[in-house]
Coordinates of C-alpha atoms in Angstrom, one line a residue:
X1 CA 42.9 5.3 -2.5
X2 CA 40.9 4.7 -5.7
X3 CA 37.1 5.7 -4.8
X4 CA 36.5 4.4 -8.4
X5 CA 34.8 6.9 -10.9
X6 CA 33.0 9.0 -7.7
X7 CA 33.7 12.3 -7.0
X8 CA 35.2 13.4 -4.0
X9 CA 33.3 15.6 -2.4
X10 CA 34.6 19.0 -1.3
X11 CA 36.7 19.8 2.2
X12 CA 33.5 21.7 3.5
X13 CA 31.0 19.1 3.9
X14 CA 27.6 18.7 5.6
X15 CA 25.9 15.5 4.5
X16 CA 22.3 17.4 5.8
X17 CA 23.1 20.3 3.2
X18 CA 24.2 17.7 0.5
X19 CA 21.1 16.4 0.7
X20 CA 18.8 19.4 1.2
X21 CA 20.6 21.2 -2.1
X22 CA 20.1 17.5 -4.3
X23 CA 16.6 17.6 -3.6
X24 CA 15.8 20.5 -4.2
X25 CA 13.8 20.2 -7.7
X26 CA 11.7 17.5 -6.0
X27 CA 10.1 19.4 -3.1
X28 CA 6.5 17.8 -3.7
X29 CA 7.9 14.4 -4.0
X30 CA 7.1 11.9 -1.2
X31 CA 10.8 11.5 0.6
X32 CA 9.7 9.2 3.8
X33 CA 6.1 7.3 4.4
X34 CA 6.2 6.7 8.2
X35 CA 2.8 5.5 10.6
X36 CA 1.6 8.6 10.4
X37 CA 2.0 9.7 6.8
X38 CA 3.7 10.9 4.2
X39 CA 6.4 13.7 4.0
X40 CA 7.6 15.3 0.9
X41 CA 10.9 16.6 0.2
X42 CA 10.3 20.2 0.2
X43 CA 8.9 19.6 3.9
X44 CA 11.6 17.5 5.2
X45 CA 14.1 20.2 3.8
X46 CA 12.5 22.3 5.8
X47 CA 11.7 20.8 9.2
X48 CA 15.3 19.5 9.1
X49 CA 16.9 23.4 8.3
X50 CA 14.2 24.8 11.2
X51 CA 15.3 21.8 14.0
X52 CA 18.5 22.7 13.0
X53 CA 18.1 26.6 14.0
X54 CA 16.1 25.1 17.0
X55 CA 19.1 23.3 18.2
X56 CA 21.2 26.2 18.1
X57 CA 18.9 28.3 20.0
X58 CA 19.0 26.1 22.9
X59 CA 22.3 27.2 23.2
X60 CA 23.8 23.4 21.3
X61 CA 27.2 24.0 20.5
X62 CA 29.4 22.1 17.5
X63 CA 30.7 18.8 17.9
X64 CA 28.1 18.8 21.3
X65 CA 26.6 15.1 21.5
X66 CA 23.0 14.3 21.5
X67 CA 21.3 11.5 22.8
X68 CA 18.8 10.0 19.7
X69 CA 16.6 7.2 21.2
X70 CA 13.8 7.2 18.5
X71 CA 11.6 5.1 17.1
X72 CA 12.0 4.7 13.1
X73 CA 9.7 7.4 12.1
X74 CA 10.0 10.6 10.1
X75 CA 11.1 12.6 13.1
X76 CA 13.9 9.9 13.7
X77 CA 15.3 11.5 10.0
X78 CA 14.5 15.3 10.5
X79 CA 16.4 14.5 14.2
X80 CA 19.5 13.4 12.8
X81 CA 20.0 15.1 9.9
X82 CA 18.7 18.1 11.8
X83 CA 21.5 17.8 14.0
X84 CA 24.3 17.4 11.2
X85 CA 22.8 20.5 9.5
X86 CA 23.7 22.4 13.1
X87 CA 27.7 20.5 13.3
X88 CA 25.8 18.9 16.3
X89 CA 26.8 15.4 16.8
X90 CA 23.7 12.7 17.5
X91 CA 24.2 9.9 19.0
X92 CA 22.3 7.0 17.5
X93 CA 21.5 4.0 19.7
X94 CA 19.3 1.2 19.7
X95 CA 15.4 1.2 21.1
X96 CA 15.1 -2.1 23.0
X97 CA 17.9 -1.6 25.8
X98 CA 17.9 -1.7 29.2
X99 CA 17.5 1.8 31.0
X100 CA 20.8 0.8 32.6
X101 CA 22.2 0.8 29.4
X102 CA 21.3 4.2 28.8
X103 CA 22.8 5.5 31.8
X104 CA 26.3 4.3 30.7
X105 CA 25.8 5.6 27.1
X106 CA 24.6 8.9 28.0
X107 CA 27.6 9.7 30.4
X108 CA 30.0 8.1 28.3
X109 CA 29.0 10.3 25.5
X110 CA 28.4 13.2 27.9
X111 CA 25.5 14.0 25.1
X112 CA 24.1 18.1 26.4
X113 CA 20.7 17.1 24.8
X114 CA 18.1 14.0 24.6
X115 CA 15.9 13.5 21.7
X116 CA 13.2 10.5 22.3
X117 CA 10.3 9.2 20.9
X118 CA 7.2 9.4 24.0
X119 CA 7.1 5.6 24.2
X120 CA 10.3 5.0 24.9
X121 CA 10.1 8.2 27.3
X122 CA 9.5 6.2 30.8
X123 CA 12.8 4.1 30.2
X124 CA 14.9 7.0 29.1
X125 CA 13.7 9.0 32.5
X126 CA 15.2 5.8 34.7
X127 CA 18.4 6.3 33.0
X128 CA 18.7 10.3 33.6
X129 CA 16.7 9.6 36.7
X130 CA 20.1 7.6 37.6
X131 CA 22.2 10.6 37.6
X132 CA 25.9 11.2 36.2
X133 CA 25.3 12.5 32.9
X134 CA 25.1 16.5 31.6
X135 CA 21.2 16.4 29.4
X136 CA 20.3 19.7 29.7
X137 CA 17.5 19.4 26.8
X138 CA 14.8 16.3 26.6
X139 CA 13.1 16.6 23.5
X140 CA 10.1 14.3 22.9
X141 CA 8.7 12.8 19.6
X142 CA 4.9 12.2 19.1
X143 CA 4.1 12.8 23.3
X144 CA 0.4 11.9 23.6
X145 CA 0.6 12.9 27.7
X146 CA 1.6 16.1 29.1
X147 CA 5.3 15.8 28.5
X148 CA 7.6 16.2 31.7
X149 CA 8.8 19.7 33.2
X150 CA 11.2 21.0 31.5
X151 CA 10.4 18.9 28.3
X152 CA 10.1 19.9 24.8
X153 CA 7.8 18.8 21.6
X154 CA 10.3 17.9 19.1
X155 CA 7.7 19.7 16.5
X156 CA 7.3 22.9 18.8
X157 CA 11.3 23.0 18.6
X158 CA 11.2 23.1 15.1
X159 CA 8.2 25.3 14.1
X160 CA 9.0 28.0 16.1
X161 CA 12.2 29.0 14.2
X162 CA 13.3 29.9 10.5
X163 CA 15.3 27.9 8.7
X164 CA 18.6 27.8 9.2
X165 CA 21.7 28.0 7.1
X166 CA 23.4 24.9 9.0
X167 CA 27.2 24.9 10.1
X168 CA 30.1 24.8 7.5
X169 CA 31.4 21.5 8.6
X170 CA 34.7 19.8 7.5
X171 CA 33.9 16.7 5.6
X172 CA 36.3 15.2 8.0
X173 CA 34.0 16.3 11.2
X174 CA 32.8 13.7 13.8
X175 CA 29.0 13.9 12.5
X176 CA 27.3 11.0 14.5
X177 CA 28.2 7.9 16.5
X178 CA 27.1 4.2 16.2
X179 CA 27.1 2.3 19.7
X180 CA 28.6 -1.6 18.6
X181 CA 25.7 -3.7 18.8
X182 CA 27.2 -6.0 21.9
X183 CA 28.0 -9.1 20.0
X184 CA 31.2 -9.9 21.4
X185 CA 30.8 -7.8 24.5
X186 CA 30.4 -3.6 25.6
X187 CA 29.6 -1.5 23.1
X188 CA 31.9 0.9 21.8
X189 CA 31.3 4.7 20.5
X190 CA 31.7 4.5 16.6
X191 CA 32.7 7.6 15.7
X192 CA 32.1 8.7 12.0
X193 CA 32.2 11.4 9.7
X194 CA 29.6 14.0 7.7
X195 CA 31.8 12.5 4.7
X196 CA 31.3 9.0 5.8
X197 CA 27.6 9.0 4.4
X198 CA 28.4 10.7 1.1
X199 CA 31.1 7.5 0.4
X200 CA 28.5 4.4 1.2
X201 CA 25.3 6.2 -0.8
X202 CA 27.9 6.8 -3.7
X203 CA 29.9 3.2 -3.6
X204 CA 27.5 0.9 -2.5
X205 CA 23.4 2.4 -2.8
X206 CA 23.7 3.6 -6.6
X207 CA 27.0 1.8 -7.8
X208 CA 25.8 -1.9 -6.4
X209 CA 22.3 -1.8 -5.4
X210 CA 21.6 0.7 -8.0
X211 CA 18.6 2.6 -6.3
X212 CA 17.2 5.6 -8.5
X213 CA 14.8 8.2 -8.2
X214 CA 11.8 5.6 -9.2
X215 CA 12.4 3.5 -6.3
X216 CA 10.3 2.5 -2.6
X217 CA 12.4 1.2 -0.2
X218 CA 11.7 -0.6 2.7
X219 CA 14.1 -1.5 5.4
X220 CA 13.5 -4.2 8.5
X221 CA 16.7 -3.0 10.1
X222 CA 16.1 -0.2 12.0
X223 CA 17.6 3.6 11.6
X224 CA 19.9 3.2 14.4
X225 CA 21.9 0.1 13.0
X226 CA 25.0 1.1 10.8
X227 CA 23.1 -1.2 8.1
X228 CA 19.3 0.8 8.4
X229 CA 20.8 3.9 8.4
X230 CA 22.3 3.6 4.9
X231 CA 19.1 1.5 3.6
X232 CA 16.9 3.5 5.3
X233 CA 17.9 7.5 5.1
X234 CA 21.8 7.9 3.7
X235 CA 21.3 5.5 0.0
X236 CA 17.5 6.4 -1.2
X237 CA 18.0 10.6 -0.1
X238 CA 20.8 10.7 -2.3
X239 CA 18.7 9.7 -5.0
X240 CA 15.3 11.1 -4.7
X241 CA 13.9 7.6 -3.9
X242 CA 10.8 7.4 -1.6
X243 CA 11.4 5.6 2.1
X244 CA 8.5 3.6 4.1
X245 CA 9.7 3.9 7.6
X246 CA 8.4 1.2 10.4
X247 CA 8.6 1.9 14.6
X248 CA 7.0 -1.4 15.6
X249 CA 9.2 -4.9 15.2
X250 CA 9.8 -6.3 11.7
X251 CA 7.7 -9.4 12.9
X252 CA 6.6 -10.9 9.9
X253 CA 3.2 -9.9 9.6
X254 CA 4.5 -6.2 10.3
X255 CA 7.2 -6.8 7.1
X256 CA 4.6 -8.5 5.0
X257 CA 1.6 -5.8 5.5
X258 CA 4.0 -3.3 4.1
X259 CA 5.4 -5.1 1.4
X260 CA 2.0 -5.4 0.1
X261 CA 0.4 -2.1 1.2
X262 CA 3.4 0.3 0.2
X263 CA 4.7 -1.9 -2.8
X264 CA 8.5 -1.5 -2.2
X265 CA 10.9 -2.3 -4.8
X266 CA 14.0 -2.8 -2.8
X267 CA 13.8 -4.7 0.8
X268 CA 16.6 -4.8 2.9
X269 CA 16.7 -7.8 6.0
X270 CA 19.0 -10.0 7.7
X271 CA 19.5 -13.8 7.6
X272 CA 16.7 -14.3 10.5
X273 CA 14.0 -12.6 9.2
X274 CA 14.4 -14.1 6.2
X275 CA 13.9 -17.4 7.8
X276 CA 11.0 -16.5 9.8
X277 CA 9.2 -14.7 7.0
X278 CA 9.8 -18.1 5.0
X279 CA 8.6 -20.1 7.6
X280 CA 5.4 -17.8 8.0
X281 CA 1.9 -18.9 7.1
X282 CA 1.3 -15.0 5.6
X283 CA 4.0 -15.0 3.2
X284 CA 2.6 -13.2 0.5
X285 CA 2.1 -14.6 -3.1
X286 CA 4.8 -13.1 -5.8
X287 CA 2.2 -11.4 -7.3
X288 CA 1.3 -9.7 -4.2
X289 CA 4.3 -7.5 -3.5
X290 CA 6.6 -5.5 -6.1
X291 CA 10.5 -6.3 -5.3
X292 CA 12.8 -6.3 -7.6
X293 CA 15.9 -6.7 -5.4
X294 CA 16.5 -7.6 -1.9
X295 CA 19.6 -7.1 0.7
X296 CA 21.3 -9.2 4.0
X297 CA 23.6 -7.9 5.7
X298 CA 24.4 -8.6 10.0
X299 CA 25.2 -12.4 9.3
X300 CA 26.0 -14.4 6.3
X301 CA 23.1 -15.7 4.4
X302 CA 22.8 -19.2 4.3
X303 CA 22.4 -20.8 0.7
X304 CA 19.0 -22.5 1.6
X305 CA 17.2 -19.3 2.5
X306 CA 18.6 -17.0 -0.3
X307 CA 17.4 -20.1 -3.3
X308 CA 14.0 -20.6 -1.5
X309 CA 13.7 -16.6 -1.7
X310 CA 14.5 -16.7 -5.0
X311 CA 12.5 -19.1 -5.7
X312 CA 9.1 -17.6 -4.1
X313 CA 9.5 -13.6 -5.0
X314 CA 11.9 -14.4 -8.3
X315 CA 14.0 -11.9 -7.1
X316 CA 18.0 -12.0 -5.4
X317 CA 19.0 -11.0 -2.7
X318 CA 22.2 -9.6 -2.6
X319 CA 24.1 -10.8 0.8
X320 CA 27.1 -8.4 1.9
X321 CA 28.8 -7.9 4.8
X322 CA 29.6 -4.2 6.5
X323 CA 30.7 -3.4 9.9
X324 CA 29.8 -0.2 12.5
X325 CA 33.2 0.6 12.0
X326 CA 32.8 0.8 8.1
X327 CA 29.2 2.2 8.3
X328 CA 27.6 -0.1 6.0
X329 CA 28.4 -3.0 3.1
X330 CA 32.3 -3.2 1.4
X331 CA 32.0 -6.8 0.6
X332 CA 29.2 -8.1 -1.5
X333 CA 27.5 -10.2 -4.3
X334 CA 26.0 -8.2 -7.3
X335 CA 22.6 -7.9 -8.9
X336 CA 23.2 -10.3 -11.6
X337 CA 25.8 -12.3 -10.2
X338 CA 24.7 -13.6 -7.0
X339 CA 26.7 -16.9 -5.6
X340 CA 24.4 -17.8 -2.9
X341 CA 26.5 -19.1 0.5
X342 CA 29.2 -16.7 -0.5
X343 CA 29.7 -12.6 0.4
X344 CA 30.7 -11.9 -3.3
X345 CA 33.3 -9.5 -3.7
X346 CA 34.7 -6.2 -2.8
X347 CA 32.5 -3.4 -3.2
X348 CA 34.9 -1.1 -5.8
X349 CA 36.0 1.7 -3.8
X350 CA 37.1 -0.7 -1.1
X351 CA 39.9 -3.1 -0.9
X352 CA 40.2 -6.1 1.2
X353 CA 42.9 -8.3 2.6
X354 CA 42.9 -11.8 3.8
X355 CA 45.7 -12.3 6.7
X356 CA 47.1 -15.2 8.7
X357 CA 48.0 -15.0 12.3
X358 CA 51.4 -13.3 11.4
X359 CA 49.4 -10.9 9.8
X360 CA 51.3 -11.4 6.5
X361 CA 48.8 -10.9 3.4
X362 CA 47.6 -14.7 2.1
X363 CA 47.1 -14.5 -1.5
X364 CA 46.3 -18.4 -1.7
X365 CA 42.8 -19.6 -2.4
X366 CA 40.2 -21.3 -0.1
X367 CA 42.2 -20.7 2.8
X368 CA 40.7 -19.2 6.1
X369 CA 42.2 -15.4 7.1
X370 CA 41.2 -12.5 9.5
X371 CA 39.5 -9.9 6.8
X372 CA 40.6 -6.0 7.0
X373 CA 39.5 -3.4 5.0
X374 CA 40.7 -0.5 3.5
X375 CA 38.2 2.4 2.4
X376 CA 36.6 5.9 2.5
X377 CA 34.0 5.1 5.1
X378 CA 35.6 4.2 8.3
X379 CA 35.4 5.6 11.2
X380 CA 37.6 8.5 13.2
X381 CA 37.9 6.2 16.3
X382 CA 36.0 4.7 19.3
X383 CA 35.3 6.9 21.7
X384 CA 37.7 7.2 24.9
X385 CA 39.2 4.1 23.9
X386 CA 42.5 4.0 22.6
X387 CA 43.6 1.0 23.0
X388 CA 41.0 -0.9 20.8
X389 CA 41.3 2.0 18.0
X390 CA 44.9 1.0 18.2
X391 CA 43.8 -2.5 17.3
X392 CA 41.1 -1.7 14.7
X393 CA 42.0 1.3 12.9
X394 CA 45.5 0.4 11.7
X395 CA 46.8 2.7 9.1
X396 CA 44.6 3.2 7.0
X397 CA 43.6 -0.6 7.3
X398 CA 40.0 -1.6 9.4
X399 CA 40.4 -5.2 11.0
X400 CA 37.1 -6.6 11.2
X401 CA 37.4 -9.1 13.8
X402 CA 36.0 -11.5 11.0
X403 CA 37.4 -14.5 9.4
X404 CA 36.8 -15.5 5.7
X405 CA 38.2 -17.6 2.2
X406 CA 38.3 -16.7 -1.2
X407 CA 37.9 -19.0 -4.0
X408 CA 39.7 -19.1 -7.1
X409 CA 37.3 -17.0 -8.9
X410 CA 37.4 -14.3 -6.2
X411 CA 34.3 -14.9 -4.0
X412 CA 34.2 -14.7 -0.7
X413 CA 33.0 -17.0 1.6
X414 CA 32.2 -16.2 6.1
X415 CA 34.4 -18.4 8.3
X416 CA 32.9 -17.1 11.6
X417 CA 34.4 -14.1 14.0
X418 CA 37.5 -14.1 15.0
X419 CA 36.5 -15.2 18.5
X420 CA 33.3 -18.0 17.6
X421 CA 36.3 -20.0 15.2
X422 CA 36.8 -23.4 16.8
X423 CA 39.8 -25.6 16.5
X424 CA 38.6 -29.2 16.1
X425 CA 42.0 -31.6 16.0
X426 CA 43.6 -28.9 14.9
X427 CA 41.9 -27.9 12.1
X428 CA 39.6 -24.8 12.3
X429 CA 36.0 -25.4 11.7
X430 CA 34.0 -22.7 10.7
X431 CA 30.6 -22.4 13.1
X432 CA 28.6 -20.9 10.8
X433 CA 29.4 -23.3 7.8
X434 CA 27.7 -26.3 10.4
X435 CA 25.0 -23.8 11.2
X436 CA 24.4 -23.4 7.4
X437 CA 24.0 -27.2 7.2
X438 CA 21.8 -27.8 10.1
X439 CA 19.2 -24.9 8.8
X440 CA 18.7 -27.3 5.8
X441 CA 17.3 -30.3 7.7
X442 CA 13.5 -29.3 7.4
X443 CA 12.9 -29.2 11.0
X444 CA 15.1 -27.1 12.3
X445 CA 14.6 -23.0 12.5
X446 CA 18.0 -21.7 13.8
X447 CA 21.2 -23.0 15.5
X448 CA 24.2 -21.8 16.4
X449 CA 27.2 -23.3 17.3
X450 CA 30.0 -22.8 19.7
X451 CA 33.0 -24.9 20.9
X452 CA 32.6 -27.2 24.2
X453 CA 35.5 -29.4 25.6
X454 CA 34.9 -33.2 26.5
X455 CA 35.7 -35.3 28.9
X456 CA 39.9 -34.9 27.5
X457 CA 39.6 -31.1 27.4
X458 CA 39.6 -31.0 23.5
X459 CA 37.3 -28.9 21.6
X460 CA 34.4 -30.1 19.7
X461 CA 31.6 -28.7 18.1
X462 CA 28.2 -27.8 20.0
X463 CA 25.2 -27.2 18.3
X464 CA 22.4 -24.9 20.0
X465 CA 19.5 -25.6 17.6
X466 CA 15.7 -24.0 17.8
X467 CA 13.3 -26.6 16.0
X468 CA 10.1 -25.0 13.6
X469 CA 6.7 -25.2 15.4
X470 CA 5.5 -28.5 15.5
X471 CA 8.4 -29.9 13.8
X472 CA 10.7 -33.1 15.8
X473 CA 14.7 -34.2 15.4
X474 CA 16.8 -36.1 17.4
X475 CA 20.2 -35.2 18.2
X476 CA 21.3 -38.7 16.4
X477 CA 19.1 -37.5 13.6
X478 CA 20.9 -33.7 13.1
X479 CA 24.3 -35.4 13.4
X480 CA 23.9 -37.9 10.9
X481 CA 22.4 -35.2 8.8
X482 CA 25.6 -33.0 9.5
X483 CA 27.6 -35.7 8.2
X484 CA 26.7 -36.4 5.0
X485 CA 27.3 -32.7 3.9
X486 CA 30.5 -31.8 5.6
X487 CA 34.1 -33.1 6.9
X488 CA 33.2 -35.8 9.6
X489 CA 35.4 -33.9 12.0
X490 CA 33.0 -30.9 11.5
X491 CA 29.7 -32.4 12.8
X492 CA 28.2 -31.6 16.4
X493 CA 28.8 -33.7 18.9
X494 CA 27.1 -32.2 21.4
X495 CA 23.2 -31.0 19.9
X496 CA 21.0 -28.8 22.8
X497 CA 17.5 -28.2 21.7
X498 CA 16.6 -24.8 23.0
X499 CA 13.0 -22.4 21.9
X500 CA 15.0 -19.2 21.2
X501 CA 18.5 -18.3 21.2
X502 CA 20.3 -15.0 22.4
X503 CA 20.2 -12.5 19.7
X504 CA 20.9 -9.0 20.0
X505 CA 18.2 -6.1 19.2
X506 CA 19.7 -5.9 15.5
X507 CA 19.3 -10.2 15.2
X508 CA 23.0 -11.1 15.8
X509 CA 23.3 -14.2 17.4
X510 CA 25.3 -13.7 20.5
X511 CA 27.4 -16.9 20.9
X512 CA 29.3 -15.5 23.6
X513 CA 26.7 -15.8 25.7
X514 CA 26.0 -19.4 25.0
X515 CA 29.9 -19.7 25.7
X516 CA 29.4 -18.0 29.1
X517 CA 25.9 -20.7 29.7
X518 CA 28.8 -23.1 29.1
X519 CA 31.0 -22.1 31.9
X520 CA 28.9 -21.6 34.2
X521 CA 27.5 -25.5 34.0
X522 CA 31.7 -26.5 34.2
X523 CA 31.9 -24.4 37.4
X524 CA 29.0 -26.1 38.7
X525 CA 30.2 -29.5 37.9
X526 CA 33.3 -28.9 39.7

């Protein structure tokens, strides 16, 4: 596999060393900017190396999970990379579950150890409370209350030991695991490698984005997202750049006070917040804030929302697409050649394939395929699941469960999942191409679309749309509207008007649950 001009780095790997030993001439450099402060370089090289020697003097072994339910904070990056220093594996997962989905993570991943910020304490105690997993070790971030018995102070664990040297890790090593955010169902155990960080910082945060030493960057996804951890920790480390790290929501107002009080230079968002920070009041004036480049990444960007961006900050964003299973973006426009609506190109380092439903390669133009992926960043496996590694991880091929076109000039261009593309008189219709089209009517704030069968049983297209405050459509109105920019055939015939749609905690629009709304109502009828 070509990795382009990017050196390969060595068999023995540790991504927490790599770091520690490229940083080392900046130890009074500011490395992360969280709620409470500012850490420098020299300091987070050494609270990482001491957390490390912590962790192995409770007795955590290599390749032992850990159980990392933190807040995005500067502990969140001494944590993880604390944990790769020791060969210990963390296991990253989101904040804003259910306690009940804790209790199946933590037994599936039989993780020895817990590390948690204190407000997210009480849920995590309902899921060990629940039984069936083997945390011998809670470890609490920031506790303002006595912490429970048996608890320990994530900076007591780490103060009270000299550095340590770190474990001589294969590059090949599981080093940390990704739970699937749960858009098309359970979540899955993403297992991935120390080397895995090394190839996205190399291929994708200097050789596309670009980020140097001189940079702030400031990331609304959140560290436990395959897509925050790169923007967030992983790209701007392995440059020296400076991170401002947020725990609460990336609400608007939350995104915009930083933008303007730590003057990033390089934002990284998703297709919805983009929206709502366009459609917010506070949106700060150009001259407020200090970007120079912006990323999307979790769903395609619509057109509208990347040229009215644009237009307001005279920046791009560059929209790309990555996967859990690839660890961040392989497919993406450029700084300086940005095709808004499309997903650009491959990231070098990566190839890509277009396939039919024989799974023969299609090397036609502007016709719809399943995308796979062929590059240094995917992962080992999902974890005690073989049968959908067997599906994924073929060769040395990653199916992505996503469909796309290419144009004649090589762009690439989202068709939808595999599993949200709809068949309309036998031609497939793309559900995010007539969700792109109904976000341009200025009255409507999201939609998303799924297929419905009439009265015949055949599928047609139903809209799920979420109208701006204080703004009015009809369904006659959105239709029409649908119609003069697309294929008749594409336009909804069925238009619900709901006040928020099912997302998960990273913003993915979960369409399967808007399919299952849809059954249940046919059960009912019956």
């Amino acid at each position: 596999m070509n990795h382009t001009d990017t050196a390969v780095p060595p068999e023995r790997f540790n991504f927490a060393r790599h770091l520690i030993a490229l940083n080392a001439g900046r130890a009074g450099k500011t490395a992360l900017i969280d709620d409470a402060g500012p850490l420098t370089y020299g300091q987070l090289a050494d609270q990482v190396q001491r957390f490390s020697a912590g962790l192995q003097a409770l007795g955590l072994k290599r390749e032992e999970r850990v159980l990392l339910l933190m807040h995005d904070s500067s502990d969140w990056v001494v944590a993880f990379l604390g944990a790769l220093h020791a060969g210990v594996v963390p296991v990253c997962v989101n904040t804003l579950l259910t306690a009940r989905d804790y209790t199946y993570m933590l037994a599936d991943s039989r993780a020895q150890a817990a590390f948690v910020s204190a407000a997210l304490l009480p849920t995590l105690q309902t899921a060990l409370d629940a039984g069936g997993h083997e945390v011998k070790h809670l470890i609490v971030s920031r506790a303002k209350d006595p912490l429970p018995v048996g608890a320990l102070d994530l900076v007591a664990v780490t103060v009270a030991h000299a550095p340590g040297h770190g474990a001589d890790t294969h590059g090949d090593e599981p080093a940390f695991w990704l739970y699937s955010s749960g858009s098309t169902g359970a979540p899955k155990g993403t297992v991935h490698t120390q080397a895995s960080l090394y190839w996205t910082a190399e291929l994708y945060g200097k050789a596309v984005l670009g980020l140097k030493e001189s940079d702030t960057v400031f990331s609304a996804a959140k560290l436990f997202f395959a897509y925050g951890l790169g923007n967030g920790l992983s790209f701007p480390l392995s440059v020296g750049a400076s991170v401002v790290l947020m725990a609460e929501r990336p609400t608007p107002q939350a995104t915009f006070r930083r933008l303007v009080d730590y003057q990033p230079t390089v934002f990284y968002g998703a297709p919805t917040g983009y929206g709502g920070m366009l459609a917010s009041p506070d949106l700060p004036a150009r001259s407020a804030v200090s970007l120079r480049l912006c990323s999307s990444a979790g769903e395609a960007l619509p057109r509208d929302i990347g040229e009215r961006w644009t237009a307001h900050f005279g920046c791009e964003i560059i929209d790309g697409i990555g996967s859990t299973e690839m660890l961040h973006i392989f497919l993406s426009n450029r700084p300086g050649d940005v095709r808004y609506g499309t997903t650009g190109k491959p990231v070098p380092g990566y190839e890509v394939q277009l396939r039919d439903e024989d799974g023969s390669v299609i090397n036609g133009h502007n016709l719809i395929g399943d995308l796979y992926i062929q590059g240094p960043s995917a992962a080992l496996m999902y974890w005690n699941n073989r049968a959908k590694s067997r599906d994924t991880f073929q060769g040395p091929w990653t199916k992505s469960g996503d469909k796309y076109t290419r144009d004649p000039d090589g762009y690439y261009t989202y068709a939808g999942r595999n599993d949200d593309m709809l068949k309309v008189s036998g031609i497939y219709v793309s559900p995010f191409e007539v969700e792109a089209t109904l976000v341009q009517h200025p009255a409507v704030l999201e939609a998303a679309v799924i297929g419905k069968n009439d009265d015949e049983g055949l599928t047609k297209t139903k809209a799920y749309v979420v109208l701006k405050a204080g703004a009015q459509a009809t369904e006659a109105e959105l239709q029409a509207f649908v119609k003069e920019k697309l294929a008749p055939y594409k336009y909804p015939r069925f238009i619900e008007f709901m006040t928020e749609l099912p997302k998960t905690a990273t913003g993915k629009i979960q369409r399967f649950k808007l399919r299952e709304l849809e059954n249940q109502r046919l059960l009912v009828r019956r």
